[in-house]
CSV table of C-alpha atoms in Angstrom, one decimal:
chain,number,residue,atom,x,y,z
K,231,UNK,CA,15.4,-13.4,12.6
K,232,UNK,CA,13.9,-11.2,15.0
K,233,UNK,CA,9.8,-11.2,16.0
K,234,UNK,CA,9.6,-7.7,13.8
K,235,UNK,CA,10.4,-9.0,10.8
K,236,UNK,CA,8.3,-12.1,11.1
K,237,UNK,CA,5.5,-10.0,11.3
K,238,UNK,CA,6.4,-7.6,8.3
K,239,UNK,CA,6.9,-10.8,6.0
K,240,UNK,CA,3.5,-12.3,7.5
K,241,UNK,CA,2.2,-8.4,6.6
K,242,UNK,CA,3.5,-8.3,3.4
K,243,UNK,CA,3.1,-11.7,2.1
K,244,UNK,CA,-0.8,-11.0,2.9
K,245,UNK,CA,-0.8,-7.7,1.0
K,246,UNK,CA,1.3,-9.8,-1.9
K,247,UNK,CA,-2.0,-10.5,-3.2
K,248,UNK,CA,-4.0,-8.5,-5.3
K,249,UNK,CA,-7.5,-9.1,-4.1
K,250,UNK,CA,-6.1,-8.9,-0.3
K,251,UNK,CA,-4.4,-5.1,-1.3
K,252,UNK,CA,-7.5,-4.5,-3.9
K,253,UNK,CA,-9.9,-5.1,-0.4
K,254,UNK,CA,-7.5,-3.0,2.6
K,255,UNK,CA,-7.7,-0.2,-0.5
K,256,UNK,CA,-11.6,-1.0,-0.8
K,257,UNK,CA,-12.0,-0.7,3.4
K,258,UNK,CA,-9.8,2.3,3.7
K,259,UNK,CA,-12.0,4.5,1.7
K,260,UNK,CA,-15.4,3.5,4.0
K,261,UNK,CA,-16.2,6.3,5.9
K,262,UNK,CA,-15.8,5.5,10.2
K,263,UNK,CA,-18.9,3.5,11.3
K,264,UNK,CA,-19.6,2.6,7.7
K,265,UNK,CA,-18.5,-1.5,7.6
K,266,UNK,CA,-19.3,-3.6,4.6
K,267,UNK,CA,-20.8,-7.3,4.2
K,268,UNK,CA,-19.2,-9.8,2.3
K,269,UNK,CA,-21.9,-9.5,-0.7
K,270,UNK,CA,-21.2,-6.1,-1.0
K,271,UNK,CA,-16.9,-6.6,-0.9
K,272,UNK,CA,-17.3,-9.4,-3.4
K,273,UNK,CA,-19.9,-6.8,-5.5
K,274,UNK,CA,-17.1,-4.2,-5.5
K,275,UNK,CA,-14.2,-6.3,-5.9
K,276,UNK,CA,-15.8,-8.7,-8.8
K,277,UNK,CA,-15.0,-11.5,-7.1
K,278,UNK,CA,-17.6,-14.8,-5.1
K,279,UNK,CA,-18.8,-14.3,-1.8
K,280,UNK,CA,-16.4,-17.0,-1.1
K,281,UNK,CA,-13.0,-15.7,-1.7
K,282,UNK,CA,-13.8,-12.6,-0.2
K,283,UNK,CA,-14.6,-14.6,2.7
K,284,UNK,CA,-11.3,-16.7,2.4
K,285,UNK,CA,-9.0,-13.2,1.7
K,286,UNK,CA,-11.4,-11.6,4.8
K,287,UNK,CA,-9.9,-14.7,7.0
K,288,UNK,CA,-5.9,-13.8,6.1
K,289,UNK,CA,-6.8,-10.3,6.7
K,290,UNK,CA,-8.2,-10.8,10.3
K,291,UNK,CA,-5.6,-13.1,11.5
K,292,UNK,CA,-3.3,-9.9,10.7
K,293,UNK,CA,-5.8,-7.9,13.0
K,294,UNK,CA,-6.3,-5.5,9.8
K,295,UNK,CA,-9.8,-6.2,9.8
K,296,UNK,CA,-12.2,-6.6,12.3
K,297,UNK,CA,-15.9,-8.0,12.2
K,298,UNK,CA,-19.5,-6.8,13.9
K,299,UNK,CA,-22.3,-8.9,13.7
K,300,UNK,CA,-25.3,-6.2,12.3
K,301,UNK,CA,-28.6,-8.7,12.4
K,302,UNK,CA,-28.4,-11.5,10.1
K,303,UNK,CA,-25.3,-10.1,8.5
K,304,UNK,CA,-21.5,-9.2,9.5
K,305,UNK,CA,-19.8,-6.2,8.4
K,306,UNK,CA,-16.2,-5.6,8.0
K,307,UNK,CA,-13.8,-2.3,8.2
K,308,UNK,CA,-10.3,-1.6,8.5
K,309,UNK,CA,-8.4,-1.8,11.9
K,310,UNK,CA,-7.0,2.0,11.3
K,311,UNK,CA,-5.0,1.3,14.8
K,312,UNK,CA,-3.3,-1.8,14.0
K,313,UNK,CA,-2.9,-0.6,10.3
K,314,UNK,CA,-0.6,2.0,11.7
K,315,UNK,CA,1.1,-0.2,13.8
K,316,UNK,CA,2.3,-1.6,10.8
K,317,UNK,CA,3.4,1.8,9.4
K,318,UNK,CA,5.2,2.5,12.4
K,319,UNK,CA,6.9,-1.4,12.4
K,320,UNK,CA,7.8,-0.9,8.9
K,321,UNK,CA,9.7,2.7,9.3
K,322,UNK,CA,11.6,0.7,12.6
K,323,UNK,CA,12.5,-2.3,10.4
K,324,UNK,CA,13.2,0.0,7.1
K,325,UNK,CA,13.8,3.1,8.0
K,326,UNK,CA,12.0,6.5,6.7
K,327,UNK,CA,13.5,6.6,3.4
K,328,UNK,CA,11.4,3.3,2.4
K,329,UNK,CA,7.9,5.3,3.2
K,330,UNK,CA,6.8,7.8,0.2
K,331,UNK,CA,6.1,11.1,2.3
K,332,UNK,CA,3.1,12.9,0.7
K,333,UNK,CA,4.8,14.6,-2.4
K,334,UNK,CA,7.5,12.4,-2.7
K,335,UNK,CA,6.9,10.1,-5.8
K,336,UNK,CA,10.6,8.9,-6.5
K,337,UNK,CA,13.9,7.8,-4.9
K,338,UNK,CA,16.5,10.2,-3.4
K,339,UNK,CA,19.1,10.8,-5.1
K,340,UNK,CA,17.8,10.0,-8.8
């Protein structure tokens, strides 16, 4: 198995679960320069402090998320540049026709 692959199954698997996607879909919407603390992701999410903290952890190993200390707190957004690093590995690995292009809802041919 080739290096690309390990990293979309690594990718994927961390997106497999719901509170991982439910917070990369939370950080995707933050305006740039506008990071969010733990309290506030668990807030949004209805989840503990403490699993946001334990998703945040598979997240970062990924490099999707990135951290910045802001006083007694640390805030966390969306790696935009790694995110689409992704993107790009996944239309190498899987080819165009497995990305929905805006206005494209269903599969060709059907």
């Amino acid at each position: 198995m080739n290096e690309e692959i390990r990293k979309l199954s690594r990718f994927f698997k961390a997106l497999g679960d719901e509170t991982r996607l439910s917070l990369v879909a939370l950080l995707t919407q933050q305006e740039p320069g506008r990071a969010l603390c733990v309290g506030r992701l668990a807030q949004e999410l209805d989840v503990t402090p403490s699993a946001v903290s334990q998703h945040l952890r598979v997240l970062k190993d990924l490099g999707l998320v990135q951290a910045e200390r802001r006083g007694y707190r640390v805030h966390y957004f969306l790696d935009s540049e790694r995110l689409a690093a992704y993107q790009d590995l996944i239309r190498r690995q899987l080819g165009a026709h497995f990305t929905v292009r805006e206005g494209e809802a269903h599969h060709r041919g059907t």
